[in-house]
Short mmCIF file of C-alpha atoms in Angstrom, two decimals:
data_model
loop_
_atom_site.label_atom_id
_atom_site.label_comp_id
_atom_site.label_asym_id
_atom_site.label_seq_id
_atom_site.Cartn_x
_atom_site.Cartn_y
_atom_site.Cartn_z
CA MET A 16 108.16 3.76 20.10
CA ALA A 17 106.25 0.27 19.02
CA LEU A 18 104.89 0.05 21.89
CA HIS A 19 102.72 3.00 21.24
CA ILE A 20 101.42 2.01 18.08
CA HIS A 21 100.39 -1.15 20.00
CA GLU A 22 98.16 0.86 22.37
CA ALA A 23 96.56 2.86 19.80
CA TRP A 24 95.13 0.22 18.01
CA ILE A 25 93.69 -1.44 20.81
CA LEU A 26 92.08 1.62 21.85
CA LEU A 27 90.62 2.15 18.11
CA PHE A 28 89.35 -1.45 18.32
CA VAL A 29 87.48 -0.58 22.29
CA LEU A 30 85.88 2.15 21.89
CA PRO A 31 82.82 1.23 19.34
CA ALA A 32 82.11 -1.57 21.64
CA LEU A 33 81.59 1.01 24.48
CA VAL A 34 79.03 2.87 22.14
CA THR A 35 75.33 0.79 23.34
CA PRO A 36 72.12 1.10 21.77
CA ALA A 37 71.03 2.64 24.64
CA ALA A 38 73.48 5.46 24.06
CA ILE A 39 72.11 6.64 21.06
CA ASN A 40 69.47 9.71 21.54
CA HIS A 41 66.09 8.40 19.76
CA GLU A 42 65.28 12.29 19.54
CA ASP A 43 68.03 12.40 16.90
CA TYR A 44 66.27 10.24 14.69
CA PRO A 45 62.86 10.92 13.98
CA ALA A 46 60.68 8.31 13.38
CA ASP A 47 58.79 7.94 9.74
CA GLU A 48 55.74 9.92 9.25
CA GLY A 49 54.00 7.23 7.90
CA ASP A 50 55.39 4.50 10.48
CA GLN A 51 53.78 7.13 13.33
CA THR A 52 50.64 7.22 11.57
CA SER A 53 50.11 3.95 11.85
CA SER A 54 50.90 3.41 15.05
CA ASN A 55 48.17 6.20 16.35
CA ASP A 56 45.48 4.88 14.27
CA ASN A 57 46.20 1.37 15.65
CA LEU A 58 45.91 2.91 19.31
CA ILE A 59 42.35 4.61 18.40
CA PHE A 60 40.93 1.84 16.13
CA ASP A 61 41.26 -1.83 17.39
CA ASP A 62 41.12 -4.58 14.48
CA TYR A 63 38.14 -7.52 15.68
CA ARG A 64 38.48 -9.13 12.43
CA GLY A 65 39.05 -12.74 13.87
CA LYS A 66 38.54 -12.54 16.80
CA GLY A 67 35.20 -10.48 17.19
CA CYS A 68 32.45 -8.99 16.10
CA VAL A 69 31.09 -4.89 16.92
CA ASP A 70 27.61 -3.82 16.66
CA ASP A 71 26.18 -0.24 15.34
CA SER A 72 26.98 0.97 19.10
CA GLY A 73 30.32 -0.32 19.38
CA PHE A 74 30.00 -3.16 21.30
CA VAL A 75 31.77 -5.87 21.00
CA TYR A 76 31.10 -9.69 21.01
CA LYS A 77 32.66 -12.54 20.90
CA LEU A 78 32.85 -15.50 18.35
CA GLY A 79 30.43 -18.17 18.21
CA GLU A 80 28.14 -14.98 20.31
CA ARG A 81 24.99 -14.26 19.32
CA PHE A 82 23.85 -10.60 18.70
CA PHE A 83 21.91 -7.59 17.05
CA PRO A 84 24.15 -5.54 14.40
CA GLY A 85 21.96 -2.91 14.97
CA HIS A 86 18.04 -1.43 15.91
CA SER A 87 16.09 -3.10 12.87
CA ASN A 88 18.11 -5.91 11.71
CA CYS A 89 17.91 -9.87 12.23
CA PRO A 90 19.75 -11.46 14.69
CA CYS A 91 23.20 -12.62 13.77
CA VAL A 92 26.58 -14.79 14.66
CA CYS A 93 29.34 -13.87 15.19
CA THR A 94 32.06 -16.00 13.30
CA GLU A 95 35.65 -15.50 12.14
CA ASP A 96 34.79 -14.42 9.31
CA GLY A 97 32.07 -11.53 10.50
CA PRO A 98 28.35 -11.85 11.47
CA VAL A 99 26.49 -14.49 9.98
CA CYS A 100 23.16 -13.42 10.17
CA ASP A 101 19.05 -14.44 9.75
CA GLN A 102 17.20 -14.44 6.89
CA PRO A 103 13.71 -15.41 8.02
CA GLU A 104 10.93 -15.10 5.77
CA CYS A 105 8.92 -12.52 6.65
CA PRO A 106 4.96 -12.17 6.80
CA ARG A 107 3.85 -10.15 3.75
CA ILE A 108 2.32 -7.19 4.33
CA HIS A 109 -1.07 -6.35 3.54
CA PRO A 110 -1.85 -4.63 0.62
CA LYS A 111 -4.47 -2.35 2.51
CA CYS A 112 -1.98 -1.56 4.88
CA THR A 113 -1.42 2.51 5.41
CA LYS A 114 1.69 2.13 8.08
CA VAL A 115 4.57 0.29 8.27
CA GLU A 116 6.90 0.17 11.13
CA HIS A 117 10.41 -1.33 10.24
CA ASN A 118 11.44 -1.52 14.35
CA GLY A 119 12.71 -4.95 14.46
CA CYS A 120 13.94 -7.78 11.97
CA CYS A 121 10.75 -7.66 9.61
CA PRO A 122 8.14 -5.02 8.54
CA GLU A 123 5.50 -5.05 10.64
CA CYS A 124 1.80 -3.36 9.75
CA LYS A 125 0.64 -1.45 12.49
CA GLU A 126 -2.46 0.24 10.72
CA VAL A 127 -4.73 -1.57 8.01
CA LYS A 128 -7.45 0.46 5.96
CA ASN A 129 -10.68 0.61 7.55
CA PHE A 130 -13.02 2.43 4.73
CA CYS A 131 -14.10 1.50 1.43
CA GLU A 132 -13.40 4.75 -1.16
CA TYR A 133 -16.26 5.07 -3.94
CA HIS A 134 -16.85 7.84 -6.17
CA GLY A 135 -14.82 10.31 -4.21
CA LYS A 136 -15.96 9.10 -0.74
CA ASN A 137 -15.00 7.46 2.23
CA TYR A 138 -17.65 4.88 3.95
CA LYS A 139 -16.74 2.63 7.06
CA ILE A 140 -16.80 -1.10 7.04
CA LEU A 141 -20.44 -2.76 6.13
CA GLU A 142 -21.93 0.67 5.98
CA GLU A 143 -24.79 0.68 3.61
CA PHE A 144 -25.25 3.39 1.34
CA LYS A 145 -27.18 4.83 -1.51
CA PRO A 146 -25.18 6.58 -4.76
CA SER A 147 -27.82 6.71 -6.85
CA PRO A 148 -31.64 5.96 -6.23
CA CYS A 149 -31.56 2.88 -8.11
CA GLU A 150 -28.55 1.79 -6.22
CA TRP A 151 -27.84 -0.64 -3.25
CA CYS A 152 -24.16 -0.55 -2.29
CA ARG A 153 -22.12 -2.13 0.92
CA CYS A 154 -18.43 -1.46 2.05
CA GLU A 155 -17.46 -4.51 2.64
CA PRO A 156 -14.82 -6.30 4.88
CA SER A 157 -11.96 -6.06 2.06
CA ASN A 158 -12.23 -2.82 1.65
CA GLU A 159 -14.27 -3.37 -1.98
CA VAL A 160 -17.46 -1.59 -2.87
CA HIS A 161 -20.78 -3.99 -3.98
CA CYS A 162 -23.53 -2.64 -5.53
CA VAL A 163 -26.98 -4.07 -6.59
CA VAL A 164 -28.88 -1.98 -9.35
CA ALA A 165 -32.77 -1.94 -8.79
CA ASP A 166 -34.53 -3.73 -11.89
CA CYS A 167 -37.48 -1.83 -12.95
CA ALA A 168 -40.66 -3.90 -14.07
CA VAL A 169 -41.89 -2.59 -16.88
CA PRO A 170 -44.44 0.60 -16.48
CA GLU A 171 -48.46 0.19 -16.92
CA CYS A 172 -48.57 3.19 -18.69
CA VAL A 173 -47.04 5.54 -21.79
CA ASN A 174 -46.76 8.59 -20.16
CA PRO A 175 -44.61 7.34 -16.89
CA VAL A 176 -43.38 9.82 -14.50
CA TYR A 177 -39.61 9.71 -12.89
CA GLU A 178 -39.84 11.10 -9.40
CA PRO A 179 -36.92 13.13 -7.20
CA GLU A 180 -34.90 10.20 -5.31
CA GLN A 181 -37.24 7.38 -6.51
CA CYS A 182 -35.69 4.88 -8.70
CA CYS A 183 -38.15 3.48 -10.81
CA PRO A 184 -40.92 5.77 -12.90
CA VAL A 185 -44.35 5.84 -11.82
CA CYS A 186 -47.73 5.97 -13.38
CA LYS A 187 -49.60 9.10 -11.66
CA ASN A 188 -52.92 8.93 -13.69
CA GLY A 189 -52.57 4.66 -13.67
CA PRO A 190 -52.78 1.91 -16.30
CA ASN A 191 -53.32 3.97 -19.91
CA CYS A 192 -52.64 2.95 -23.48
CA PHE A 193 -52.23 4.66 -26.82
CA ALA A 194 -54.99 4.54 -29.32
CA GLY A 195 -53.78 6.80 -32.39
CA THR A 196 -52.06 9.65 -30.65
CA THR A 197 -55.12 9.46 -28.01
CA ILE A 198 -53.98 8.41 -24.43
CA ILE A 199 -57.03 6.34 -22.63
CA PRO A 200 -57.25 5.14 -19.62
CA ALA A 201 -56.97 1.21 -19.23
CA GLY A 202 -60.33 -0.59 -18.06
CA ILE A 203 -62.72 1.11 -19.61
CA GLU A 204 -64.16 1.54 -23.28
CA VAL A 205 -63.60 5.13 -24.78
CA LYS A 206 -64.93 6.69 -27.23
CA VAL A 207 -61.91 8.31 -29.26
CA ASP A 208 -64.19 9.93 -32.35
CA ASP A 209 -67.62 9.49 -33.72
CA CYS A 210 -67.33 5.98 -35.08
CA ASN A 211 -64.41 4.06 -33.02
CA ILE A 212 -64.55 3.26 -29.29
CA CYS A 213 -61.23 1.56 -28.02
CA HIS A 214 -60.28 -0.12 -25.04
CA CYS A 215 -56.46 -1.45 -23.57
CA HIS A 216 -55.33 -4.56 -23.94
CA ASN A 217 -55.14 -6.69 -20.83
CA GLY A 218 -51.49 -6.13 -19.39
CA ASP A 219 -49.97 -5.09 -22.42
CA TRP A 220 -49.88 -1.48 -21.91
CA TRP A 221 -47.18 -0.65 -24.53
CA LYS A 222 -49.36 -1.80 -27.21
CA PRO A 223 -51.54 0.20 -28.74
CA ALA A 224 -55.44 0.30 -27.95
CA GLN A 225 -58.11 -2.21 -29.62
CA CYS A 226 -60.89 -0.15 -31.49
CA SER A 227 -64.01 -1.10 -32.91
CA LYS A 228 -66.20 0.77 -35.37
CA ARG A 229 -69.66 1.74 -34.76
CA GLU A 230 -72.32 3.30 -36.82
CA CYS A 231 -70.86 6.84 -36.87
CA GLN A 232 -73.19 9.58 -35.92
CA GLY A 233 -72.36 12.06 -39.08
CA LYS A 234 -73.73 9.57 -41.10
CA GLN A 235 -77.03 9.17 -39.66
CA ALA A 236 -76.86 12.98 -39.43
CA LEU A 237 -77.14 12.56 -42.92
#
């Protein structure tokens, strides 16, 4: 009887040793859901931190390699801490630039304004024009309009006339001046009444006429 008890104890110690890890069916013990997701992510998204750099299209660059992250980016060097990119001092865009492209590291002006705008109208570079009878203007290469205004001389008459499309007034009846309220032509003596003969100042047409009294014809008749 004692022999049978001893053999039973030996059998109890040997059985656990015969059950190896390979004998356990893993399907009976599903992995944690979080562990499964982590495993799948590692298969889909590779982690290149400290190993390389990836550009916008997914291309991988080695450490120390120079590359462009994207179409309009500045060049970069791949480091263990990630891309280290150049920061160049880009040229200033012309203030009259009407078309700017961003296809490289620096923006580039493709079209500059080549006309002048003046009072709602456009003029070509170096074009001359007259916005009014007394103005002469030109469109400068700087896209600015420079104008000169005519300086009219003092007219030689007291009744000048402004003609259409002419800047300065003209004396249609020649030089003249006032003798009282009467306009008399310059260059001759004019008898303005029975007692006064007048003539205009030489060159000073705006001054009243010089008059001298003569013996009045009315008194002689008396």
